[in-house]
Tab-separated table of C-alpha atoms in Angstrom:
chain	number	residue	atom	x	y	z
A	1	MET	CA	114.820	-0.497	56.938
A	2	VAL	CA	117.717	0.574	59.129
A	3	LEU	CA	116.803	-2.035	61.666
A	4	LEU	CA	116.886	-4.851	59.118
A	5	LEU	CA	120.313	-3.600	57.791
A	6	LEU	CA	121.626	-3.253	61.319
A	7	SER	CA	120.453	-6.869	62.236
A	8	ASN	CA	122.061	-8.220	58.940
A	9	THR	CA	125.375	-6.351	59.588
A	10	VAL	CA	125.492	-7.728	63.295
A	11	GLN	CA	124.414	-11.156	62.224
A	12	ASN	CA	127.257	-11.194	59.449
A	13	ALA	CA	129.819	-10.193	62.120
A	14	ILE	CA	128.698	-12.771	64.545
A	15	ILE	CA	128.347	-15.989	62.035
A	16	GLY	CA	130.297	-14.690	58.881
A	17	ASP	CA	133.854	-14.610	58.055
A	18	ASP	CA	134.724	-11.668	60.309
A	19	THR	CA	133.573	-12.956	63.701
A	20	SER	CA	135.061	-10.062	65.764
A	21	VAL	CA	133.096	-7.988	67.872
A	22	THR	CA	134.899	-4.886	66.717
A	23	GLY	CA	133.614	-5.502	63.039
A	24	GLY	CA	130.074	-5.837	64.285
A	25	LEU	CA	130.107	-2.628	66.190
A	26	LEU	CA	131.920	-0.913	63.679
A	27	GLY	CA	129.245	-1.797	60.964
A	28	ALA	CA	126.470	-0.890	63.354
A	29	ALA	CA	127.867	2.380	64.148
A	30	VAL	CA	128.393	3.376	60.571
A	31	LEU	CA	124.653	2.540	59.827
A	32	LEU	CA	123.406	4.333	63.015
A	33	VAL	CA	125.589	7.658	62.027
A	34	THR	CA	124.580	7.442	58.553
A	35	ASN	CA	120.975	7.086	59.434
A	36	TYR	CA	121.218	9.973	61.800
A	37	VAL	CA	122.900	12.216	59.116
A	38	MET	CA	120.244	11.441	56.686
A	39	VAL	CA	117.311	12.171	59.005
A	40	ARG	CA	118.652	15.426	59.996
A	41	PHE	CA	119.624	16.352	56.256
A	42	PHE	CA	116.077	15.406	55.136
A	43	TYR	CA	114.474	17.535	58.073
A	44	THR	CA	115.983	20.632	56.778
A	45	HIS	CA	115.527	19.806	53.008
A	46	HIS	CA	111.941	19.475	52.653
A	47	ARG	CA	111.749	19.788	48.942
A	48	LEU	CA	114.484	16.910	48.501
A	49	GLU	CA	112.603	14.703	50.986
A	50	GLN	CA	109.335	15.283	48.982
A	51	VAL	CA	110.940	14.254	45.637
A	52	LEU	CA	112.471	11.209	47.134
A	53	GLU	CA	109.272	10.046	49.153
A	54	GLY	CA	106.659	11.427	46.945
A	55	GLU	CA	103.360	12.856	48.123
A	56	ALA	CA	100.289	11.116	49.581
A	57	ALA	CA	97.858	9.820	47.094
A	58	VAL	CA	94.168	10.349	47.683
A	59	LEU	CA	92.400	6.986	46.509
A	60	ILE	CA	88.901	7.950	47.616
A	61	GLU	CA	87.790	11.534	47.535
A	62	ASN	CA	84.298	12.835	48.609
A	63	GLY	CA	83.073	9.112	48.682
A	64	GLU	CA	84.133	8.428	45.201
A	65	ILE	CA	86.791	5.829	44.343
A	66	VAL	CA	89.605	7.613	42.115
A	67	HIS	CA	90.236	4.917	39.727
A	68	HIS	CA	93.156	6.367	38.005
A	69	ARG	CA	94.910	6.872	41.386
A	70	CYS	CA	94.330	3.407	42.495
A	71	GLN	CA	95.895	1.957	39.181
A	72	ALA	CA	98.837	4.444	39.456
A	73	GLU	CA	99.560	3.115	42.939
A	74	LEU	CA	98.655	-0.670	42.159
A	75	ILE	CA	96.003	-0.884	44.655
A	76	THR	CA	92.819	-2.961	44.112
A	77	ILE	CA	89.360	-2.342	45.293
A	78	THR	CA	89.515	-5.496	47.161
A	79	GLU	CA	92.733	-4.588	49.049
A	80	LEU	CA	91.045	-1.138	49.629
A	81	GLU	CA	88.274	-2.927	51.221
A	82	LEU	CA	90.464	-5.221	53.215
A	83	GLN	CA	92.243	-2.253	54.771
A	84	ALA	CA	89.131	-0.542	55.589
A	85	ARG	CA	87.841	-3.607	57.349
A	86	LYS	CA	91.185	-3.720	59.460
A	87	GLN	CA	90.391	-0.320	60.653
A	88	GLY	CA	86.767	-1.236	61.497
A	89	ILE	CA	84.984	0.244	58.467
A	90	GLU	CA	82.385	-2.166	57.117
A	91	SER	CA	82.251	-0.822	53.733
A	92	LEU	CA	83.890	1.582	51.417
A	93	ASP	CA	80.470	3.364	50.953
A	94	GLN	CA	81.100	4.583	54.670
A	95	VAL	CA	84.400	6.106	53.542
A	96	MET	CA	84.640	9.958	52.679
A	97	THR	CA	88.416	10.015	51.826
A	98	ALA	CA	91.210	7.359	51.749
A	99	THR	CA	94.854	8.356	51.466
A	100	LEU	CA	97.835	6.303	50.786
A	101	GLU	CA	100.417	7.934	52.987
A	102	THR	CA	103.871	8.403	51.815
A	103	GLY	CA	105.144	5.776	54.453
A	104	GLY	CA	102.726	3.198	52.863
A	105	SER	CA	99.963	3.359	55.326
A	106	LEU	CA	96.395	3.875	54.491
A	107	THR	CA	94.276	6.518	56.283
A	108	PHE	CA	90.514	6.383	56.079
A	109	VAL	CA	88.189	9.285	56.796
A	110	THR	CA	84.559	8.071	57.540
A	111	LYS	CA	81.595	9.985	56.411
A	112	LYS	CA	79.775	11.683	59.225
A	113	PRO	CA	75.956	10.691	59.224
A	114	THR	CA	73.611	13.869	58.713
A	115	VAL	CA	71.058	14.641	61.057
A	116	GLU	CA	68.169	13.062	58.847
A	117	GLU	CA	70.333	9.943	58.731
A	118	LYS	CA	70.694	9.652	62.484
A	119	ARG	CA	66.837	10.381	62.911
A	120	HIS	CA	66.308	7.587	60.450
A	121	LEU	CA	68.603	5.111	62.439
A	122	GLU	CA	66.879	5.784	65.376
A	123	LEU	CA	63.441	5.441	64.127
A	124	VAL	CA	64.367	2.240	62.493
A	125	GLU	CA	65.857	1.073	65.806
A	126	ARG	CA	62.649	1.914	67.846
A	127	LEU	CA	60.608	0.155	65.077
A	128	ARG	CA	62.696	-2.923	65.766
A	129	THR	CA	62.311	-2.785	69.270
A	130	LEU	CA	58.433	-2.274	68.986
A	131	GLU	CA	58.348	-5.266	66.462
A	132	THR	CA	60.215	-7.445	69.283
A	133	ARG	CA	57.890	-6.362	71.810
A	134	LEU	CA	54.773	-7.161	69.835
A	135	ASP	CA	56.188	-10.490	68.406
A	136	GLN	CA	56.651	-11.634	72.149
A	137	ALA	CA	53.204	-10.228	73.143
A	138	LEU	CA	51.609	-12.301	70.331
A	139	SER	CA	53.512	-15.464	71.209
A	140	THR	CA	52.737	-15.380	74.905
A	141	ARG	CA	48.830	-15.290	73.923
A	142	ARG	CA	48.992	-18.512	71.913
């Protein structure tokens, strides 16, 4: 946000009524100093930062979508699915937790497959390999 304000201030100094370099530098300096003071202040006052920024919202917990939190944050299931796919997750069924961070980003933690699930996937892959070999053997015999 500071960068947007900074660019707007410098732009106004260049093309606005006050085209002086001094005006642009003064505006930029005021913004940067204000940002520095605010960052330092909030660093030492965690409670105030938490009040202003809020807390992270858990949208999926233990693999279950928390619908009332999604509604409170105005996030649809479609948006959750889209963000999950952007992070390489095919389906929300693979998500253990999803958290809307205070900065606005979504963090996903995927479920870890159990030993049985891993074994099942290995067996299915072996069966597919055998099926492919069998199909190839049968097609060469014809």
